[in-house]
Amino acid sequence: MSTVTTSATPETADNNGKVKRRKFDPWGVVAWIVGLGFFFPVFWMVLTAFKQEVDAYTTTPKIFFVPTLDEFKAVFANGVGTSLLNSLYATTVSTVLVLALGIPAAFALSLKPVRKTQDALFFFMSTKMLPIVAAIIPLYVIVSNIGLLDNIWALIILYTSMNLPIAVWMMRSFFLEVPGELLEAASLDGASTWRSVREVILPLVSPGIAATALICVIFAWNEFFFAVNLTAVQAQTMPVFLVGFIAGEGLYWAKLCAAATMAALPVVLAGWVAQNKLVRGLSFGAIK
């Protein structure tokens, strides 16, 4: 009677049934070290958010401490709810508008190409070549004259125009991976163009659309320059709210980390919910 012994080293069987040991992969260890290095600042931010200010602002970092929610309560007392809702509203509405405008444009520039497609694509990307600092003065004058200063709709319009060129370029690459024969087959079956897009094309490129939407959400949520120059109180967003914890007498590390944790949580949750479609979207068309 034979006995089976186990080993800590992973083993695999080849086609002949022979057991062979897997070789140690040093690049896997390097990848883990690099990944933990990138994650450590986020971990330390969340850890500091549960400290008192006296524990957060020390020369020797404190790892062991009594956790508390006092800093989160202080952040809510400072009115984080309004800024959080403004960011959620501006990000959601601008992303929906980007998708509503970008999907037809990407479809027209890929599966149903129009005349001078390359000129249109260059025009889209040329709008990203101008530094926003060079346009802030005329934008401020325009926004002030039309009565949208310190208004959330000014940010929604700017975020939509800011993300639309990138979204069109991304979704166009996803649409190009769809065989054109699918549209021809749908038209032969009597389907209209809109029905073909809705029932045939969009289900195929939905991972790419989800990836594009998530990138637009990240860009809109983290945008600071427009928000800090065009808003004051009523339309203040989370990035502008975080600056309020930098006072002349010093930094409130624990409160700042608590507010930053709350600011990062919605984007992390959005990425976690859409992670499957995000991975498929970013690798769309890579393997055929």
mmCIF file of C-alpha atoms in Angstrom:
data_model
loop_
_atom_site.group_PDB
_atom_site.id
_atom_site.type_symbol
_atom_site.label_atom_id
_atom_site.label_comp_id
_atom_site.label_asym_id
_atom_site.label_seq_id
_atom_site.Cartn_x
_atom_site.Cartn_y
_atom_site.Cartn_z
ATOM 1 C CA MET A 1 0.000 0.000 0.000
ATOM 2 C CA SER A 2 1.476 3.293 -1.047
ATOM 3 C CA THR A 3 1.215 6.510 0.863
ATOM 4 C CA VAL A 4 0.887 10.015 -0.513
ATOM 5 C CA THR A 5 3.112 12.672 0.956
ATOM 6 C CA THR A 6 2.381 16.368 0.785
ATOM 7 C CA SER A 7 4.899 19.114 0.331
ATOM 8 C CA ALA A 8 4.825 22.859 0.818
ATOM 9 C CA THR A 9 6.200 23.301 -2.695
ATOM 10 C CA PRO A 10 3.411 23.519 -5.321
ATOM 11 C CA GLU A 11 3.470 20.581 -7.727
ATOM 12 C CA THR A 12 1.919 19.974 -11.143
ATOM 13 C CA ALA A 13 1.586 16.918 -13.351
ATOM 14 C CA ASP A 14 2.730 16.831 -16.963
ATOM 15 C CA ASN A 15 1.125 14.906 -19.822
ATOM 16 C CA ASN A 16 2.953 11.694 -18.850
ATOM 17 C CA GLY A 17 1.625 11.790 -15.300
ATOM 18 C CA LYS A 18 4.980 12.687 -13.802
ATOM 19 C CA VAL A 19 4.972 15.145 -10.960
ATOM 20 C CA LYS A 20 7.214 18.136 -11.376
ATOM 21 C CA ARG A 21 7.842 20.973 -8.986
ATOM 22 C CA ARG A 22 7.077 24.524 -9.917
ATOM 23 C CA LYS A 23 10.043 26.839 -10.089
ATOM 24 C CA PHE A 24 10.264 29.731 -7.686
ATOM 25 C CA ASP A 25 9.260 32.943 -9.457
ATOM 26 C CA PRO A 26 11.148 35.936 -8.021
ATOM 27 C CA TRP A 27 9.116 38.354 -10.167
ATOM 28 C CA GLY A 28 5.994 37.321 -8.298
ATOM 29 C CA VAL A 29 7.614 38.374 -5.022
ATOM 30 C CA VAL A 30 8.715 41.664 -6.614
ATOM 31 C CA ALA A 31 5.160 42.278 -7.848
ATOM 32 C CA TRP A 32 3.772 41.697 -4.348
ATOM 33 C CA ILE A 33 6.334 44.050 -2.803
ATOM 34 C CA VAL A 34 5.590 46.778 -5.361
ATOM 35 C CA GLY A 35 1.827 46.303 -4.907
ATOM 36 C CA LEU A 36 2.100 46.550 -1.125
ATOM 37 C CA GLY A 37 4.297 49.620 -1.523
ATOM 38 C CA PHE A 38 1.611 51.359 -3.587
ATOM 39 C CA PHE A 39 -1.117 50.269 -1.169
ATOM 40 C CA PHE A 40 0.713 51.286 2.022
ATOM 41 C CA PRO A 41 -0.073 55.069 1.811
ATOM 42 C CA VAL A 42 -3.774 54.245 1.466
ATOM 43 C CA PHE A 43 -3.566 51.844 4.401
ATOM 44 C CA TRP A 44 -1.795 54.456 6.535
ATOM 45 C CA MET A 45 -4.380 57.101 5.600
ATOM 46 C CA VAL A 46 -7.257 54.851 6.721
ATOM 47 C CA LEU A 47 -5.346 53.895 9.883
ATOM 48 C CA THR A 48 -4.673 57.544 10.746
ATOM 49 C CA ALA A 49 -8.346 58.387 10.244
ATOM 50 C CA PHE A 50 -9.167 56.351 13.376
ATOM 51 C CA LYS A 51 -6.563 58.113 15.547
ATOM 52 C CA GLN A 52 -6.770 61.142 17.784
ATOM 53 C CA GLU A 53 -4.836 64.184 16.627
ATOM 54 C CA VAL A 54 -2.315 63.681 19.406
ATOM 55 C CA ASP A 55 -1.629 60.153 18.126
ATOM 56 C CA ALA A 56 -1.552 61.137 14.474
ATOM 57 C CA TYR A 57 0.897 64.021 14.803
ATOM 58 C CA THR A 58 3.874 62.318 16.440
ATOM 59 C CA THR A 59 7.547 62.065 15.490
ATOM 60 C CA THR A 60 7.498 58.290 15.926
ATOM 61 C CA PRO A 61 4.494 56.826 14.090
ATOM 62 C CA LYS A 62 2.072 55.005 16.356
ATOM 63 C CA ILE A 63 0.882 51.643 15.125
ATOM 64 C CA PHE A 64 -0.906 50.547 18.295
ATOM 65 C CA PHE A 65 -3.563 52.951 19.550
ATOM 66 C CA VAL A 66 -7.149 53.054 20.725
ATOM 67 C CA PRO A 67 -9.334 53.550 17.621
ATOM 68 C CA THR A 68 -11.960 56.267 17.690
ATOM 69 C CA LEU A 69 -14.607 57.773 15.416
ATOM 70 C CA ASP A 70 -14.195 61.291 16.786
ATOM 71 C CA GLU A 71 -12.449 62.571 13.658
ATOM 72 C CA PHE A 72 -15.236 61.293 11.402
ATOM 73 C CA LYS A 73 -17.767 63.037 13.665
ATOM 74 C CA ALA A 74 -15.723 66.240 13.382
ATOM 75 C CA VAL A 75 -15.706 65.946 9.590
ATOM 76 C CA PHE A 76 -19.497 65.601 9.524
ATOM 77 C CA ALA A 77 -19.762 68.552 11.903
ATOM 78 C CA ASN A 78 -17.783 70.657 9.412
ATOM 79 C CA GLY A 79 -20.414 70.053 6.724
ATOM 80 C CA VAL A 80 -18.957 67.270 4.599
ATOM 81 C CA GLY A 81 -22.445 66.137 3.590
ATOM 82 C CA THR A 82 -23.028 69.069 1.220
ATOM 83 C CA SER A 83 -19.660 68.666 -0.488
ATOM 84 C CA LEU A 84 -20.134 64.920 -0.792
ATOM 85 C CA LEU A 85 -23.564 65.329 -2.384
ATOM 86 C CA ASN A 86 -22.227 67.977 -4.775
ATOM 87 C CA SER A 87 -19.444 65.661 -5.921
ATOM 88 C CA LEU A 88 -21.840 62.745 -6.319
ATOM 89 C CA TYR A 89 -24.308 64.847 -8.307
ATOM 90 C CA ALA A 90 -21.715 66.479 -10.566
ATOM 91 C CA THR A 91 -19.912 63.192 -11.212
ATOM 92 C CA THR A 92 -23.047 61.153 -11.896
ATOM 93 C CA VAL A 93 -24.789 63.667 -14.162
ATOM 94 C CA SER A 94 -21.621 64.508 -16.139
ATOM 95 C CA THR A 95 -20.809 60.809 -16.652
ATOM 96 C CA VAL A 96 -24.347 60.106 -17.898
ATOM 97 C CA LEU A 97 -24.101 63.045 -20.307
ATOM 98 C CA VAL A 98 -20.689 61.877 -21.533
ATOM 99 C CA LEU A 99 -22.058 58.409 -22.294
ATOM 100 C CA ALA A 100 -25.214 59.789 -23.912
ATOM 101 C CA LEU A 101 -23.149 61.998 -26.241
ATOM 102 C CA GLY A 102 -20.090 59.783 -26.622
ATOM 103 C CA ILE A 103 -21.738 56.483 -27.598
ATOM 104 C CA PRO A 104 -23.418 57.858 -30.774
ATOM 105 C CA ALA A 105 -20.235 59.750 -31.668
ATOM 106 C CA ALA A 106 -18.031 56.680 -31.193
ATOM 107 C CA PHE A 107 -20.461 54.571 -33.222
ATOM 108 C CA ALA A 108 -20.482 57.111 -36.052
ATOM 109 C CA LEU A 109 -16.674 57.270 -36.086
ATOM 110 C CA SER A 110 -16.175 53.488 -36.098
ATOM 111 C CA LEU A 111 -18.903 51.235 -37.506
ATOM 112 C CA LYS A 112 -20.635 54.012 -39.452
ATOM 113 C CA PRO A 113 -17.718 56.270 -40.384
ATOM 114 C CA VAL A 114 -18.531 59.766 -41.568
ATOM 115 C CA ARG A 115 -16.531 61.981 -43.905
ATOM 116 C CA LYS A 116 -13.242 63.317 -42.543
ATOM 117 C CA THR A 117 -13.298 61.011 -39.544
ATOM 118 C CA GLN A 118 -9.633 61.633 -38.776
ATOM 119 C CA ASP A 119 -10.233 65.398 -38.732
ATOM 120 C CA ALA A 120 -13.044 64.929 -36.220
ATOM 121 C CA LEU A 121 -10.867 62.714 -34.010
ATOM 122 C CA PHE A 122 -8.030 65.239 -34.114
ATOM 123 C CA PHE A 123 -10.456 68.018 -33.174
ATOM 124 C CA PHE A 124 -11.630 66.004 -30.158
ATOM 125 C CA MET A 125 -8.099 65.495 -28.882
ATOM 126 C CA SER A 126 -7.022 69.051 -29.695
ATOM 127 C CA THR A 127 -9.433 70.281 -27.037
ATOM 128 C CA LYS A 128 -7.233 68.502 -24.459
ATOM 129 C CA MET A 129 -4.033 70.226 -25.618
ATOM 130 C CA LEU A 130 -4.878 73.624 -24.094
ATOM 131 C CA PRO A 131 -3.821 73.859 -20.428
ATOM 132 C CA ILE A 132 -6.826 74.548 -18.234
ATOM 133 C CA VAL A 133 -4.922 77.309 -16.438
ATOM 134 C CA ALA A 134 -4.852 79.236 -19.736
ATOM 135 C CA ALA A 135 -8.631 79.007 -20.079
ATOM 136 C CA ILE A 136 -9.711 79.676 -16.498
ATOM 137 C CA ILE A 137 -10.029 83.468 -16.892
ATOM 138 C CA PRO A 138 -12.372 83.442 -19.919
ATOM 139 C CA LEU A 139 -14.278 80.538 -18.367
ATOM 140 C CA TYR A 140 -14.652 82.491 -15.132
ATOM 141 C CA VAL A 141 -15.971 85.527 -17.034
ATOM 142 C CA ILE A 142 -18.436 83.422 -19.035
ATOM 143 C CA VAL A 143 -19.680 81.511 -15.995
ATOM 144 C CA SER A 144 -20.061 84.751 -14.045
ATOM 145 C CA ASN A 145 -21.971 86.500 -16.854
ATOM 146 C CA ILE A 146 -24.477 83.670 -17.301
ATOM 147 C CA GLY A 147 -25.107 83.452 -13.555
ATOM 148 C CA LEU A 148 -23.611 79.996 -12.921
ATOM 149 C CA LEU A 149 -20.834 81.067 -10.558
ATOM 150 C CA ASP A 150 -20.867 78.819 -7.482
ATOM 151 C CA ASN A 151 -23.435 76.642 -9.244
ATOM 152 C CA ILE A 152 -23.086 72.881 -9.598
ATOM 153 C CA TRP A 153 -24.289 72.993 -13.222
ATOM 154 C CA ALA A 154 -21.206 74.952 -14.230
ATOM 155 C CA LEU A 155 -19.068 72.055 -13.038
ATOM 156 C CA ILE A 156 -21.331 69.509 -14.744
ATOM 157 C CA ILE A 157 -20.940 71.275 -18.104
ATOM 158 C CA LEU A 158 -17.170 71.580 -17.690
ATOM 159 C CA TYR A 159 -16.731 67.979 -16.532
ATOM 160 C CA THR A 160 -18.773 66.758 -19.497
ATOM 161 C CA SER A 161 -16.684 68.734 -21.979
ATOM 162 C CA MET A 162 -13.498 67.642 -20.185
ATOM 163 C CA ASN A 163 -14.229 63.900 -20.338
ATOM 164 C CA LEU A 164 -16.080 63.680 -23.655
ATOM 165 C CA PRO A 165 -13.002 63.622 -25.978
ATOM 166 C CA ILE A 166 -11.329 60.851 -23.977
ATOM 167 C CA ALA A 167 -14.568 58.872 -23.808
ATOM 168 C CA VAL A 168 -15.100 59.104 -27.584
ATOM 169 C CA TRP A 169 -11.575 57.892 -28.291
ATOM 170 C CA MET A 170 -11.861 55.007 -25.845
ATOM 171 C CA MET A 171 -15.301 53.839 -26.951
ATOM 172 C CA ARG A 172 -14.355 54.148 -30.618
ATOM 173 C CA SER A 173 -11.581 51.608 -30.064
ATOM 174 C CA PHE A 174 -14.111 49.264 -28.443
ATOM 175 C CA PHE A 175 -16.617 49.695 -31.288
ATOM 176 C CA LEU A 176 -13.887 48.925 -33.847
ATOM 177 C CA GLU A 177 -13.513 45.450 -32.349
ATOM 178 C CA VAL A 178 -17.113 44.586 -33.244
ATOM 179 C CA PRO A 179 -17.408 42.875 -36.655
ATOM 180 C CA GLY A 180 -19.311 45.005 -39.153
ATOM 181 C CA GLU A 181 -21.056 41.879 -40.404
ATOM 182 C CA LEU A 182 -23.234 41.946 -37.289
ATOM 183 C CA LEU A 183 -24.832 45.207 -38.403
ATOM 184 C CA GLU A 184 -25.319 43.846 -41.899
ATOM 185 C CA ALA A 185 -27.010 40.714 -40.542
ATOM 186 C CA ALA A 186 -29.260 42.792 -38.297
ATOM 187 C CA SER A 187 -30.240 45.076 -41.190
ATOM 188 C CA LEU A 188 -31.061 42.058 -43.345
ATOM 189 C CA ASP A 189 -33.403 40.889 -40.582
ATOM 190 C CA GLY A 190 -35.202 44.233 -40.789
ATOM 191 C CA ALA A 191 -33.723 45.871 -37.690
ATOM 192 C CA SER A 192 -33.266 49.622 -37.726
ATOM 193 C CA THR A 193 -29.915 51.218 -36.942
ATOM 194 C CA TRP A 194 -31.001 52.238 -33.446
ATOM 195 C CA ARG A 195 -32.360 48.759 -32.699
ATOM 196 C CA SER A 196 -29.166 47.159 -34.001
ATOM 197 C CA VAL A 197 -27.070 49.367 -31.746
ATOM 198 C CA ARG A 198 -29.314 48.808 -28.727
ATOM 199 C CA GLU A 199 -29.773 45.055 -29.017
ATOM 200 C CA VAL A 200 -26.633 43.882 -30.845
ATOM 201 C CA ILE A 201 -23.734 46.320 -30.441
ATOM 202 C CA LEU A 202 -24.181 47.713 -26.930
ATOM 203 C CA PRO A 203 -24.319 44.293 -25.197
ATOM 204 C CA LEU A 204 -21.017 43.395 -26.859
ATOM 205 C CA VAL A 205 -19.203 46.599 -25.919
ATOM 206 C CA SER A 206 -20.772 46.989 -22.462
ATOM 207 C CA PRO A 207 -17.468 46.107 -20.690
ATOM 208 C CA GLY A 208 -15.723 48.877 -22.626
ATOM 209 C CA ILE A 209 -18.502 51.340 -21.832
ATOM 210 C CA ALA A 210 -18.237 50.419 -18.141
ATOM 211 C CA ALA A 211 -14.474 50.994 -18.220
ATOM 212 C CA THR A 212 -14.964 54.359 -19.916
ATOM 213 C CA ALA A 213 -17.640 55.367 -17.407
ATOM 214 C CA LEU A 214 -15.403 54.476 -14.472
ATOM 215 C CA ILE A 215 -12.524 56.538 -15.854
ATOM 216 C CA CYS A 216 -14.885 59.498 -16.340
ATOM 217 C CA VAL A 217 -16.097 59.065 -12.757
ATOM 218 C CA ILE A 218 -12.520 59.111 -11.434
ATOM 219 C CA PHE A 219 -11.570 62.194 -13.472
ATOM 220 C CA ALA A 220 -14.710 64.120 -12.478
ATOM 221 C CA TRP A 221 -14.544 63.103 -8.811
ATOM 222 C CA ASN A 222 -10.891 64.113 -8.427
ATOM 223 C CA GLU A 223 -11.090 67.360 -10.401
ATOM 224 C CA PHE A 224 -9.891 70.293 -8.304
ATOM 225 C CA PHE A 225 -8.857 73.262 -10.469
ATOM 226 C CA PHE A 226 -12.283 74.166 -11.876
ATOM 227 C CA ALA A 227 -13.990 73.494 -8.553
ATOM 228 C CA VAL A 228 -11.683 75.672 -6.479
ATOM 229 C CA ASN A 229 -11.921 78.621 -8.899
ATOM 230 C CA LEU A 230 -15.609 78.494 -9.836
ATOM 231 C CA THR A 231 -17.213 77.472 -6.541
ATOM 232 C CA ALA A 232 -17.288 78.929 -3.060
ATOM 233 C CA VAL A 233 -19.870 77.406 -0.706
ATOM 234 C CA GLN A 234 -23.005 76.118 -2.413
ATOM 235 C CA ALA A 235 -21.268 74.042 -5.129
ATOM 236 C CA GLN A 236 -18.183 73.085 -3.141
ATOM 237 C CA THR A 237 -16.919 69.579 -3.973
ATOM 238 C CA MET A 238 -14.911 67.087 -1.943
ATOM 239 C CA PRO A 239 -11.432 68.075 -3.244
ATOM 240 C CA VAL A 240 -12.142 71.707 -2.293
ATOM 241 C CA PHE A 241 -13.525 70.601 1.075
ATOM 242 C CA LEU A 242 -10.294 68.732 1.846
ATOM 243 C CA VAL A 243 -8.247 71.910 1.421
ATOM 244 C CA GLY A 244 -10.129 73.452 4.360
ATOM 245 C CA PHE A 245 -8.236 71.176 6.761
ATOM 246 C CA ILE A 246 -4.953 72.872 5.847
ATOM 247 C CA ALA A 247 -4.930 75.816 8.248
ATOM 248 C CA GLY A 248 -2.321 78.438 9.015
ATOM 249 C CA GLU A 249 -1.509 76.943 12.401
ATOM 250 C CA GLY A 250 -0.735 73.529 10.931
ATOM 251 C CA LEU A 251 -2.242 70.385 9.485
ATOM 252 C CA TYR A 252 -4.994 68.414 11.143
ATOM 253 C CA TRP A 253 -3.711 65.022 10.077
ATOM 254 C CA ALA A 254 -6.382 62.818 11.617
ATOM 255 C CA LYS A 255 -9.299 64.961 10.388
ATOM 256 C CA LEU A 256 -7.697 65.266 6.941
ATOM 257 C CA CYS A 257 -7.229 61.489 6.727
ATOM 258 C CA ALA A 258 -10.815 60.907 7.858
ATOM 259 C CA ALA A 259 -12.144 63.281 5.204
ATOM 260 C CA ALA A 260 -9.835 61.783 2.556
ATOM 261 C CA THR A 261 -11.042 58.280 3.448
ATOM 262 C CA MET A 262 -14.638 59.383 2.987
ATOM 263 C CA ALA A 263 -13.704 61.056 -0.311
ATOM 264 C CA ALA A 264 -11.969 57.948 -1.636
ATOM 265 C CA LEU A 265 -14.634 55.473 -0.526
ATOM 266 C CA PRO A 266 -17.237 56.148 -3.292
ATOM 267 C CA VAL A 267 -14.669 55.721 -6.076
ATOM 268 C CA VAL A 268 -13.286 52.554 -4.477
ATOM 269 C CA LEU A 269 -16.800 51.132 -4.190
ATOM 270 C CA ALA A 270 -17.554 52.025 -7.816
ATOM 271 C CA GLY A 271 -14.386 50.288 -8.955
ATOM 272 C CA TRP A 272 -15.152 47.252 -6.822
ATOM 273 C CA VAL A 273 -18.688 46.950 -8.189
ATOM 274 C CA ALA A 274 -17.523 47.293 -11.806
ATOM 275 C CA GLN A 275 -14.281 45.333 -11.478
ATOM 276 C CA ASN A 276 -15.363 42.433 -13.700
ATOM 277 C CA LYS A 277 -16.511 44.668 -16.531
ATOM 278 C CA LEU A 278 -13.506 46.943 -15.979
ATOM 279 C CA VAL A 279 -11.005 44.122 -16.515
ATOM 280 C CA ARG A 280 -12.911 42.886 -19.568
ATOM 281 C CA GLY A 281 -13.203 46.409 -20.925
ATOM 282 C CA LEU A 282 -9.515 47.268 -20.554
ATOM 283 C CA SER A 283 -8.570 43.990 -22.269
ATOM 284 C CA PHE A 284 -11.311 44.254 -24.913
ATOM 285 C CA GLY A 285 -9.987 43.037 -28.241
ATOM 286 C CA ALA A 286 -6.616 41.987 -26.837
ATOM 287 C CA ILE A 287 -7.300 38.289 -27.484
ATOM 288 C CA LYS A 288 -9.117 37.039 -30.543
#
